Structure formats: C-alpha cells, structure tokens
mmCIF file of C-alpha atoms in Angstrom:
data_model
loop_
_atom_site.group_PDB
_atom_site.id
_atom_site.type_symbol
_atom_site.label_atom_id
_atom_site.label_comp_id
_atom_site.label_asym_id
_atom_site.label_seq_id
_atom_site.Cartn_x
_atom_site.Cartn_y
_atom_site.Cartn_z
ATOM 1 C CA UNK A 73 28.467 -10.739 -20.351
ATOM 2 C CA UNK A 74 29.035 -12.759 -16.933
ATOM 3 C CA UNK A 75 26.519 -12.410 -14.427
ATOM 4 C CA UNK A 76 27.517 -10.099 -11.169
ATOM 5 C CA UNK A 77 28.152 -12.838 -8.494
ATOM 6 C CA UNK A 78 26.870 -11.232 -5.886
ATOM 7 C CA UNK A 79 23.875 -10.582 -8.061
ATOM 8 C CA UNK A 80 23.619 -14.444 -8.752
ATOM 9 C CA UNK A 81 23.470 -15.228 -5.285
ATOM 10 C CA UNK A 82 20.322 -13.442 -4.835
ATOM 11 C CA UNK A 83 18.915 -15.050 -7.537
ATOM 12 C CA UNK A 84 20.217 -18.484 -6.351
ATOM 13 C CA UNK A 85 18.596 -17.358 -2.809
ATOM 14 C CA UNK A 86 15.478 -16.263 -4.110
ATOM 15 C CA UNK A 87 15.043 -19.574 -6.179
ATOM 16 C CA UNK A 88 15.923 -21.572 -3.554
ATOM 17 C CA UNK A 89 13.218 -19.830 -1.173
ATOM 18 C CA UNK A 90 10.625 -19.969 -3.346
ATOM 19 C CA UNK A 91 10.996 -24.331 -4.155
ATOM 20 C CA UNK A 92 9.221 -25.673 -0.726
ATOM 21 C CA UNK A 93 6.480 -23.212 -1.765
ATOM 22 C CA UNK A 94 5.858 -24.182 -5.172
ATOM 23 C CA UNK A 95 6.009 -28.031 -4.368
ATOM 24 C CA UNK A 96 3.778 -27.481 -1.491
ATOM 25 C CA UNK A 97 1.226 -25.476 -3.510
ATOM 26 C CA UNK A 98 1.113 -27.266 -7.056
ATOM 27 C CA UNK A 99 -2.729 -28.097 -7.915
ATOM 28 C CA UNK A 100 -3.992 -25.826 -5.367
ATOM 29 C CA UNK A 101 -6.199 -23.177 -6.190
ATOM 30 C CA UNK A 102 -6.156 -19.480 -5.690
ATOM 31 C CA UNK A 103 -8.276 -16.914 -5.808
ATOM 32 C CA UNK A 104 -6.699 -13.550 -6.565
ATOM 33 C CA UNK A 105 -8.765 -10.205 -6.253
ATOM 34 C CA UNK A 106 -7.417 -7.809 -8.514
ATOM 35 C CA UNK A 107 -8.794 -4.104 -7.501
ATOM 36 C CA UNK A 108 -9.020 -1.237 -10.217
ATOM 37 C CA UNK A 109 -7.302 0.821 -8.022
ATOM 38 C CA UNK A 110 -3.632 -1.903 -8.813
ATOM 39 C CA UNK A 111 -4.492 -1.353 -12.071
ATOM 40 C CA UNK A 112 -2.616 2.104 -12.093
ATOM 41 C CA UNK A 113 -0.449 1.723 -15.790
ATOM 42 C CA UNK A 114 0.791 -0.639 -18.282
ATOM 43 C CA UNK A 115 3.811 -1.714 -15.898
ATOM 44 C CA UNK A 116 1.443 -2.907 -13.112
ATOM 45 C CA UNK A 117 -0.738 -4.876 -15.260
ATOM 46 C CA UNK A 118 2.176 -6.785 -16.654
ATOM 47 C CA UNK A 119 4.032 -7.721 -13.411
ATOM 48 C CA UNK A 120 0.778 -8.556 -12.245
ATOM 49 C CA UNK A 121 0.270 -10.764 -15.433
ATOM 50 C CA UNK A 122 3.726 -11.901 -15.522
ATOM 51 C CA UNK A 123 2.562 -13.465 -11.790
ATOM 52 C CA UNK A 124 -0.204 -14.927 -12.176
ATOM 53 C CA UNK A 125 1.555 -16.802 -15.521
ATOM 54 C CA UNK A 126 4.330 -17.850 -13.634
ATOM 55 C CA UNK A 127 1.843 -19.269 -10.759
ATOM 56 C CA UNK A 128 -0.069 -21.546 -13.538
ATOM 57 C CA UNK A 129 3.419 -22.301 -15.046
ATOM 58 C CA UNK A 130 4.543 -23.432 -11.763
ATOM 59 C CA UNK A 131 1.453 -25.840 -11.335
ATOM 60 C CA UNK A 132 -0.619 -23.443 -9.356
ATOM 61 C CA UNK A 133 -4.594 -22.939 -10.763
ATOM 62 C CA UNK A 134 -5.179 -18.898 -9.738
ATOM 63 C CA UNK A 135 -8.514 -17.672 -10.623
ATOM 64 C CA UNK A 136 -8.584 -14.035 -11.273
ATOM 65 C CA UNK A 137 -11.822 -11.800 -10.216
ATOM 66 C CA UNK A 138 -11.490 -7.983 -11.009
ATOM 67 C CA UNK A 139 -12.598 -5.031 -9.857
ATOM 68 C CA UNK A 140 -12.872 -1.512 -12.016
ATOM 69 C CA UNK A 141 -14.514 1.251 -9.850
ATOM 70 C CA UNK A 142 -12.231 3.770 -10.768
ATOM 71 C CA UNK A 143 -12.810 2.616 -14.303
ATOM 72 C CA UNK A 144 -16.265 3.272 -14.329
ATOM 73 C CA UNK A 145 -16.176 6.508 -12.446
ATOM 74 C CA UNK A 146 -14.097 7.724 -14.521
ATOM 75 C CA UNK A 147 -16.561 6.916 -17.345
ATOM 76 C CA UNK A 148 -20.025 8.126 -15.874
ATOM 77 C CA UNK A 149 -18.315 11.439 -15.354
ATOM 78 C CA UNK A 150 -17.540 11.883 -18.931
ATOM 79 C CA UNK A 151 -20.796 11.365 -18.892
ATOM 80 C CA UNK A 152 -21.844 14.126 -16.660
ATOM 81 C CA UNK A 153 -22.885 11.396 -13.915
ATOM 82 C CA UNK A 154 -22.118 11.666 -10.309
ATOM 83 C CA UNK A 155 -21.122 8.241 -8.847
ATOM 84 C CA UNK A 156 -22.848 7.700 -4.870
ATOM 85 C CA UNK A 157 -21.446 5.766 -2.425
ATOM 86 C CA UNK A 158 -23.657 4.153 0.555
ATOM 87 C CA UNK A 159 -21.102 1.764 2.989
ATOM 88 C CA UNK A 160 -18.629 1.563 0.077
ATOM 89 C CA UNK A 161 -21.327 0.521 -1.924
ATOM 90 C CA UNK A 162 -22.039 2.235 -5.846
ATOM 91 C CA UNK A 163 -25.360 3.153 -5.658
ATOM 92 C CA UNK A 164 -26.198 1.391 -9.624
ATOM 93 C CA UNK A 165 -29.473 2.433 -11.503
ATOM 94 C CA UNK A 166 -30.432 1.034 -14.882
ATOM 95 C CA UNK A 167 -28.122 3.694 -16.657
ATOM 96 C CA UNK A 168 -24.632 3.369 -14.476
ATOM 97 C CA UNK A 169 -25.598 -0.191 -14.568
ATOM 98 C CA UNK A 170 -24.917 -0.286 -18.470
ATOM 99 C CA UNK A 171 -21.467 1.491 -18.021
ATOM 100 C CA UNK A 172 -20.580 -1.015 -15.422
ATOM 101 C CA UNK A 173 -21.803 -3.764 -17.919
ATOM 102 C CA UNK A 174 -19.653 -2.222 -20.713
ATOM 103 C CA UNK A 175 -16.631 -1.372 -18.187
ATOM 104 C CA UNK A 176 -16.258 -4.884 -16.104
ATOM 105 C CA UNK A 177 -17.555 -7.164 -18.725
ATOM 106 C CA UNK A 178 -15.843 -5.609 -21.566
ATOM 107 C CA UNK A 179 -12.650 -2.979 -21.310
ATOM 108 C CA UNK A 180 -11.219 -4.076 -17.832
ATOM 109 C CA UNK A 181 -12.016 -7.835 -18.467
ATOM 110 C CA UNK A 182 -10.127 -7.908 -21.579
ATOM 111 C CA UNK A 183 -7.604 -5.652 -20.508
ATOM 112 C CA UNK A 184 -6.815 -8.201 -18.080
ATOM 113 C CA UNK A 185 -6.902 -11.619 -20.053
ATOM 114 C CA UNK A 186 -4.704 -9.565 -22.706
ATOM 115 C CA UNK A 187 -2.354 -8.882 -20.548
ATOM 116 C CA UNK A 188 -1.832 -12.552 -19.720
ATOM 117 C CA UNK A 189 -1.510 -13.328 -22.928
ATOM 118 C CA UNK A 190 1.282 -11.493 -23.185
ATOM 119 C CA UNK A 191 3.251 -13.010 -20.917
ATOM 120 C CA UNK A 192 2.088 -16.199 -22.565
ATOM 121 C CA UNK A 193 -0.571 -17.539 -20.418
ATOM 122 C CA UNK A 194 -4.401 -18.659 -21.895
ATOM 123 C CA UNK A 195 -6.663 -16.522 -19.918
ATOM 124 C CA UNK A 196 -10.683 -16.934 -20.622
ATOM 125 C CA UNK A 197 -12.573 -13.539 -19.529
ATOM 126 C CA UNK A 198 -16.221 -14.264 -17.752
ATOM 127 C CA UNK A 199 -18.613 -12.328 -16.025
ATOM 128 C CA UNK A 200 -21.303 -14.225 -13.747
ATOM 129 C CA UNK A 201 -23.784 -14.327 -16.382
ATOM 130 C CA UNK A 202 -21.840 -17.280 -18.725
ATOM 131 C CA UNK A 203 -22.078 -20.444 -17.870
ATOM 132 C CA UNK A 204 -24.917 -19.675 -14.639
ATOM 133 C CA UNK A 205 -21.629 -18.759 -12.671
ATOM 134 C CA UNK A 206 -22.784 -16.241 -10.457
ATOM 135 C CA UNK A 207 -26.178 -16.178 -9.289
ATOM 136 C CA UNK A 208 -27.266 -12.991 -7.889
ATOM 137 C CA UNK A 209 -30.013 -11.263 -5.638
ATOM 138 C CA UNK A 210 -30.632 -7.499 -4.648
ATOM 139 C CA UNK A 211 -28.662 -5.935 -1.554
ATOM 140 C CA UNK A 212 -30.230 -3.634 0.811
ATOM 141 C CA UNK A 213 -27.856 -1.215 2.864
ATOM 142 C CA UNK A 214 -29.839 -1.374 6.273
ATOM 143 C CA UNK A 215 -33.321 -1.620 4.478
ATOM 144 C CA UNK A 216 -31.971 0.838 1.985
ATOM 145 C CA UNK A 217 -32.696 -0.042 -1.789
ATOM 146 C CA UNK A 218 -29.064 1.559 -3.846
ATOM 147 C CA UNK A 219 -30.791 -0.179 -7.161
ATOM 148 C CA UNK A 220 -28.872 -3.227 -9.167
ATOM 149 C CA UNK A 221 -26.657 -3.884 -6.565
ATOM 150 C CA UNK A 222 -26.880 -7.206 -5.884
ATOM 151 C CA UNK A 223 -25.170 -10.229 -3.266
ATOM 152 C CA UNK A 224 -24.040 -13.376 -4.312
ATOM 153 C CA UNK A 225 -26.831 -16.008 -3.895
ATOM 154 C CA UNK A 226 -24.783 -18.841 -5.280
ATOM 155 C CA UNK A 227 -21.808 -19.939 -7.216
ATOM 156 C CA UNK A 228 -21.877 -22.580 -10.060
ATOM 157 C CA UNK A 229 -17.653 -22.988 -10.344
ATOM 158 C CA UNK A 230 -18.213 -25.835 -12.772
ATOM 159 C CA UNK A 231 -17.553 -23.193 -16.007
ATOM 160 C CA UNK A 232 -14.029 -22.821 -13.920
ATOM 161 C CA UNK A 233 -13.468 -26.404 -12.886
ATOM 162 C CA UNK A 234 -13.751 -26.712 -16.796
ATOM 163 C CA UNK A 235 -10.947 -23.668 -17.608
ATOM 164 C CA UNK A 236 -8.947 -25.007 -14.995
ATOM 165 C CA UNK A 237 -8.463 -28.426 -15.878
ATOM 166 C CA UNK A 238 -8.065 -27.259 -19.891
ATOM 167 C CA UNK A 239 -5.185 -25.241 -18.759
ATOM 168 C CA UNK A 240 -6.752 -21.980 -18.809
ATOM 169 C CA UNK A 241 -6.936 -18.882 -16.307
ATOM 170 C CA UNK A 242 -10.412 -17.825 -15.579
ATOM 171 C CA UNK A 243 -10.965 -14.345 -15.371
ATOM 172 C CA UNK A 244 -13.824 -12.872 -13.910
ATOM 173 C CA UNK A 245 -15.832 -9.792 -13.625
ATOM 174 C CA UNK A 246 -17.870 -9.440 -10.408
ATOM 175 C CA UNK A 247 -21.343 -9.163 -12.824
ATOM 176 C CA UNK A 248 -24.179 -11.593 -11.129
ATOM 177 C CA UNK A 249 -27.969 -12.414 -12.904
ATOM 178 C CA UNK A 250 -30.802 -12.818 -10.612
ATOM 179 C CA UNK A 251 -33.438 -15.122 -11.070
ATOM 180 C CA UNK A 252 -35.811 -13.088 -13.591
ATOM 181 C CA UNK A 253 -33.092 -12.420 -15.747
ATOM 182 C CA UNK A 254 -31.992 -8.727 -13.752
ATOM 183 C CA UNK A 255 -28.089 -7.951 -13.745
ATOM 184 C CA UNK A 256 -26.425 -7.146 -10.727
ATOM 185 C CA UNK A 257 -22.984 -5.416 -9.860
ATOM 186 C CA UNK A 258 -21.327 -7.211 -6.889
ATOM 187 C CA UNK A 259 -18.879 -6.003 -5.087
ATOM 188 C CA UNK A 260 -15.913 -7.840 -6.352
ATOM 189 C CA UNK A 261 -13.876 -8.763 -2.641
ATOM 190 C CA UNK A 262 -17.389 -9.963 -1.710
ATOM 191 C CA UNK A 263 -17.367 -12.314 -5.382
ATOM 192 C CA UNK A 264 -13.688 -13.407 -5.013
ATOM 193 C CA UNK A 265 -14.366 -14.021 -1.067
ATOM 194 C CA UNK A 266 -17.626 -16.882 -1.841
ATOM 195 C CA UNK A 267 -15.461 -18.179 -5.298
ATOM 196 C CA UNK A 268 -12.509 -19.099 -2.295
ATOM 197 C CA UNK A 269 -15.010 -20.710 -0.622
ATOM 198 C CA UNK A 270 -16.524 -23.073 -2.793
ATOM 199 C CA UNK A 271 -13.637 -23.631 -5.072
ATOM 200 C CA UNK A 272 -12.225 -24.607 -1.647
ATOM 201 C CA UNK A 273 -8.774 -22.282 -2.503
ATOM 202 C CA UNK A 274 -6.029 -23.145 -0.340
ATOM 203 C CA UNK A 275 -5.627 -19.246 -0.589
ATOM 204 C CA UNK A 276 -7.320 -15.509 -1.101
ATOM 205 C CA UNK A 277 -5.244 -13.008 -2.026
ATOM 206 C CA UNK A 278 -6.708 -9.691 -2.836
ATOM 207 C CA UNK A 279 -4.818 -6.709 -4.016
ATOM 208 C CA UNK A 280 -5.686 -3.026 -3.444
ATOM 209 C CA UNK A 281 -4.018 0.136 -3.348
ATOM 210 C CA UNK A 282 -2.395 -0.092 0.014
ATOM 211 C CA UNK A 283 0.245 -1.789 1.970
ATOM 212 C CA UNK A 284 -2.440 -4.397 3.639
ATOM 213 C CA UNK A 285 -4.447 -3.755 6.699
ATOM 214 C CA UNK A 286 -2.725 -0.496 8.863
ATOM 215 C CA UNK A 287 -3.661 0.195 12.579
ATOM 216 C CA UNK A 288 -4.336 3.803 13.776
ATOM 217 C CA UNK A 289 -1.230 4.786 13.312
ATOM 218 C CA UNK A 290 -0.290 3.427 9.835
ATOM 219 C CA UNK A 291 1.222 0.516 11.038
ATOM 220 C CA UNK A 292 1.020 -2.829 8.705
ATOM 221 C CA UNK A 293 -0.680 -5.598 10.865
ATOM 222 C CA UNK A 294 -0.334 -9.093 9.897
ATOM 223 C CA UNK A 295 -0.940 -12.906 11.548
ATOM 224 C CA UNK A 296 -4.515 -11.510 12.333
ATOM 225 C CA UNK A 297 -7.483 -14.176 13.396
ATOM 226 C CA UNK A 298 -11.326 -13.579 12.907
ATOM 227 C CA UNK A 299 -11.050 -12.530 16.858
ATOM 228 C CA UNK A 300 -8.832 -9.931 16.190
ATOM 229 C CA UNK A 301 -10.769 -8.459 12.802
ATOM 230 C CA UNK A 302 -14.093 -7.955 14.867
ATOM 231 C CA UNK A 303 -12.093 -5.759 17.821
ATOM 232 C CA UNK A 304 -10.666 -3.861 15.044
ATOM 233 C CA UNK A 305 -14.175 -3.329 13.576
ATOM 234 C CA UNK A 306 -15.329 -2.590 16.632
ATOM 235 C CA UNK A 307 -13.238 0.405 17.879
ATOM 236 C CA UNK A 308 -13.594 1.993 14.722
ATOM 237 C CA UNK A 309 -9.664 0.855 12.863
ATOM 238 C CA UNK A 310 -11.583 -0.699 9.972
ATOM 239 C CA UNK A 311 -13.570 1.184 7.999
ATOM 240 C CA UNK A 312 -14.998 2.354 4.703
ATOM 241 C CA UNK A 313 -13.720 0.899 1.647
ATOM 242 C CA UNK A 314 -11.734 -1.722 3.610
ATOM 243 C CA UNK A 315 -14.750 -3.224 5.421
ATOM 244 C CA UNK A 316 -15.937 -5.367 2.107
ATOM 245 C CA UNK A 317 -12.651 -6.595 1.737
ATOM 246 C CA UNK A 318 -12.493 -7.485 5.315
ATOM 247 C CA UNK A 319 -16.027 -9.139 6.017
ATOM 248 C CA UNK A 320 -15.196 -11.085 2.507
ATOM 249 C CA UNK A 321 -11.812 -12.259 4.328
ATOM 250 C CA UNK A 322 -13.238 -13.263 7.071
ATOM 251 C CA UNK A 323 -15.913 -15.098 5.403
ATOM 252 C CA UNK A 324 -13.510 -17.024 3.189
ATOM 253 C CA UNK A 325 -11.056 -17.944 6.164
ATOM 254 C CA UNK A 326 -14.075 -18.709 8.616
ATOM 255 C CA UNK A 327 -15.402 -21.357 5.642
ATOM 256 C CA UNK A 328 -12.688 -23.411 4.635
ATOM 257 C CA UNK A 329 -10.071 -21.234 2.840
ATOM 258 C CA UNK A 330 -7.346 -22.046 4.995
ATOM 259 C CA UNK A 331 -5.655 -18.059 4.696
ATOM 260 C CA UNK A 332 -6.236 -14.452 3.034
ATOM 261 C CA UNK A 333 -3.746 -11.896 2.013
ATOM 262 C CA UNK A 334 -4.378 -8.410 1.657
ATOM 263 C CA UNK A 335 -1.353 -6.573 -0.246
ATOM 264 C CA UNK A 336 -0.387 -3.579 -2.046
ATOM 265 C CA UNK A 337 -0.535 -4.589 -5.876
ATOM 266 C CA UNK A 338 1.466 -1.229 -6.231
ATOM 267 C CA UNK A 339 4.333 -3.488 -5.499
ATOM 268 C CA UNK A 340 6.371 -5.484 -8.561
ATOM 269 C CA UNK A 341 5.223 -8.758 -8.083
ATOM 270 C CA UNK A 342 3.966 -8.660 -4.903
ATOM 271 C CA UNK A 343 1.841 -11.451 -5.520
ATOM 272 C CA UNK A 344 5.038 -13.786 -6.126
ATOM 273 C CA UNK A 345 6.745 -12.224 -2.797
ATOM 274 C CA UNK A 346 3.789 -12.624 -0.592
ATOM 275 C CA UNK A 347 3.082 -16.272 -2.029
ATOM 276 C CA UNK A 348 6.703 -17.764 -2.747
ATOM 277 C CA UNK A 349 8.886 -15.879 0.209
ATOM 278 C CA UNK A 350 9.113 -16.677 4.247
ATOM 279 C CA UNK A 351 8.208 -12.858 4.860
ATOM 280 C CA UNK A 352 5.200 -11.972 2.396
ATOM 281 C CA UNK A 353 4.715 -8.173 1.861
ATOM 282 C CA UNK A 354 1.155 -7.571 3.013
ATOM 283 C CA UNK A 355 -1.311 -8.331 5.687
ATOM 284 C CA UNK A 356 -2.041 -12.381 6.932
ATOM 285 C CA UNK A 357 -5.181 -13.170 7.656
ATOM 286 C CA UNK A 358 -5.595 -17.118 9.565
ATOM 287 C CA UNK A 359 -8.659 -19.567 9.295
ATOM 288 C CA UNK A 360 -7.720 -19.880 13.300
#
C-alpha cells in the first residue's frame, strides 16, 4: 500500500532535521539518566530502548544510569516497611539497603538491558561495585547520618571505555562500595551527573516524570545558565526532588559537559526529539 504523501513529507522532514545532528554527534558520548518514575509500562521502556538503540546505531556511545525509587518502595511496603525521605534523600539501613541491592542491581537493571535487546542493541548491566566503577563514601544531610547512603568519591570509567569501544551499551545502577568493602545507594542524577563529567559527555540528559524544569506557574523554562539555576534555588522555584537533579546538572555543565537536558520520558521518544530536532521537548541547561 503507497505511503500517504503528505505523511512522507514528514518523514522526509524529520529525516532531514535530524542528519546535521547525527553527523555532528557520532563518537560522542552521552550520559542518559533514566528515572524509575519514566519507567511507567512496557510501552515506555521500549521507546525508550528503541532510542537509545537507534543513538548507538547512529554512531552515538549513550551510557545509561538508572534510577528505581518507586521500584523499591513499592517493595519495602510489601514488606511492611515505611520508606523516609530527608532532602529527597532514602534514608537506607542495612535491611532497605538489601532491597535496593536486589531492586537496582537486579530487577530494574535487567529490565533495562532486556529491553535493549529487544530492539536489538548489546546492553551490559553494572552496578558500581564491578569493575571498581563507582567508588563510594557516606553522605551526611547537614551532619545528619540517613545510614548507607553514600556520595560518589570517584569514578573508574575504564569498565565503560571497555563496553564502549566493544560496541556495547553500559548500563548502570547508581550502587557505589566504599573503601572497607560497605555498599552505598547513590542517588542516581548525582551518579549520572560525575559519569558526564569524567567520561567528558558532550551531553546529560536525564529523564523524569515531568515536562523539564517549570517556574511558579508551571511554565517550561529552557536556555537556563548556572546564574540563572542558583536565583531559582534561591527564591524557593526549585525544590525537593528536583534539587539532586539540578545541583547534578549544574555540576556536570560547570565541569566540562558542554549541556544538560531535563525532559519528560513520559514522552515517545523524547530522547530522539530533544537530541535530533531544532526545538527539543524539555528543559536546556548551558555550560555558559
């Protein structure tokens, strides 16, 4: 059956649009946050998959690092456990600890890397612990000790210098090991953030569960600098859950990862539209 021409001309367009982007971004690296909270059914995973193939297809090298809260909440209250939250922070003792274990490392992980193989991609699922990836020491919340909850000390990418140049899509749960041998759960935009930096990605791009970063009144901002982040920290716009994702943004862009993009991964293949079109579908964040 002949294609709709009008149809065909989007096609042609969208094609078209997308060619300066792909030449100008083969062999570059990028880091892609994936939040639990995109992970809402079968059909998100798989556009998302379908992407992130397409990107490595294409000649890009994305790195995948996931997140899974709602995944283990969901657990520890089958469980009968209440989950805590200090500054957007899970407050982790030795018990929730082994259900985020089981959940990143294990279920969401390979949830992930099998939905890339799907769509026909190689995708190798790590946590921080293989390979001395992510080195890890404990967080305090303003002095306050919320248990194996740990900050990223340092990054050894050479595991994922390895997977990339093999051909293979490294995906990776925010799990760190401290120095005695102590596991840590990191919060993943703070993981994916440091990874941009010393992979040196030419981009972050993390997806949540809403349209980017909204002012006051809902509105989508975009083209934002480090200037313009702190003011909205300041009177109070950024808050809660976003302020990881933000301070990890602003880390990235402020050491060498020339831009950040925070967008909805509600969206079918919003990673391809805010990579490969003029417009982009979230919020910008610029080095300068």
């Amino acid at each position: 059956m002949p294609i709709d021409h009008e149809k065909a001309i989007n096609i042609a367009h969208v094609l078209t649009e997308a060619l300066p982007y792909i030449r100008r971004f083969a062999g570059k690296t990028f880091v892609v946050k994936y939040g639990g909270n995109a992970m809402g059914d079968d059909d998100m995973i798989d556009s998302f998959a379908r992407d992130i193939v397409l990107m490595k297809a294409v000649g890009m090298n994305p790195v995948v690092v996931h997140g899974g809260g709602p995944q283990i909440g969901k657990h520890l209250e089958k469980l009968g456990k209440k989950s805590e939250f200090v500054e957007g922070m899970r407050v982790t003792d030795a018990e929730t600890m082994d259900v985020v274990e089981m959940m990143l490392g294990g279920l969401v992980n390979k949830a992930v890397v099998n939905a890339i193989a799907k769509q026909g991609g190689r995708a190798v699922g790590l946590t921080g612990k293989d390979g001395g990836l992510i080195r890890a020491r404990k967080l305090l919340i303003k002095g306050q000790d919320i248990g194996q909850v740990g900050e990223v000390e340092a990054i050894d990418p050479r595991v994922v210098d390895h997977l990339e140049s093999g051909g293979f899509i490294p995906v990776i749960a925010p799990v760190g090991v401290g120095a005695d041998g102590t596991a840590y759960n990191i919060n993943a935009d703070l993981v994916a953030g440091k990874l941009a930096e010393v992979l040196k990605a030419e981009k972050l791009v993390v997806l949540t569960n809403t349209p980017g970063v909204l002012d006051k009144n809902g509105k989508l901002l975009t083209g934002l600098t480090p200037k313009k982040i702190d003011a909205l920290v300041t009177d109070g716009t950024l808050s809660g859950g976003m302020l990881p994702k933000i301070s990890s943004a602003l880390d990235a862009a402020r050491n060498g990862v020339k831009s950040v993009h925070i967008i909805d991964g509600r969206v079918e293949h919003a990673l391809l539209l805010e990579i490969l079109t003029d417009e982009g579908v979230g919020t910008l964040i610029r080095s300068r």
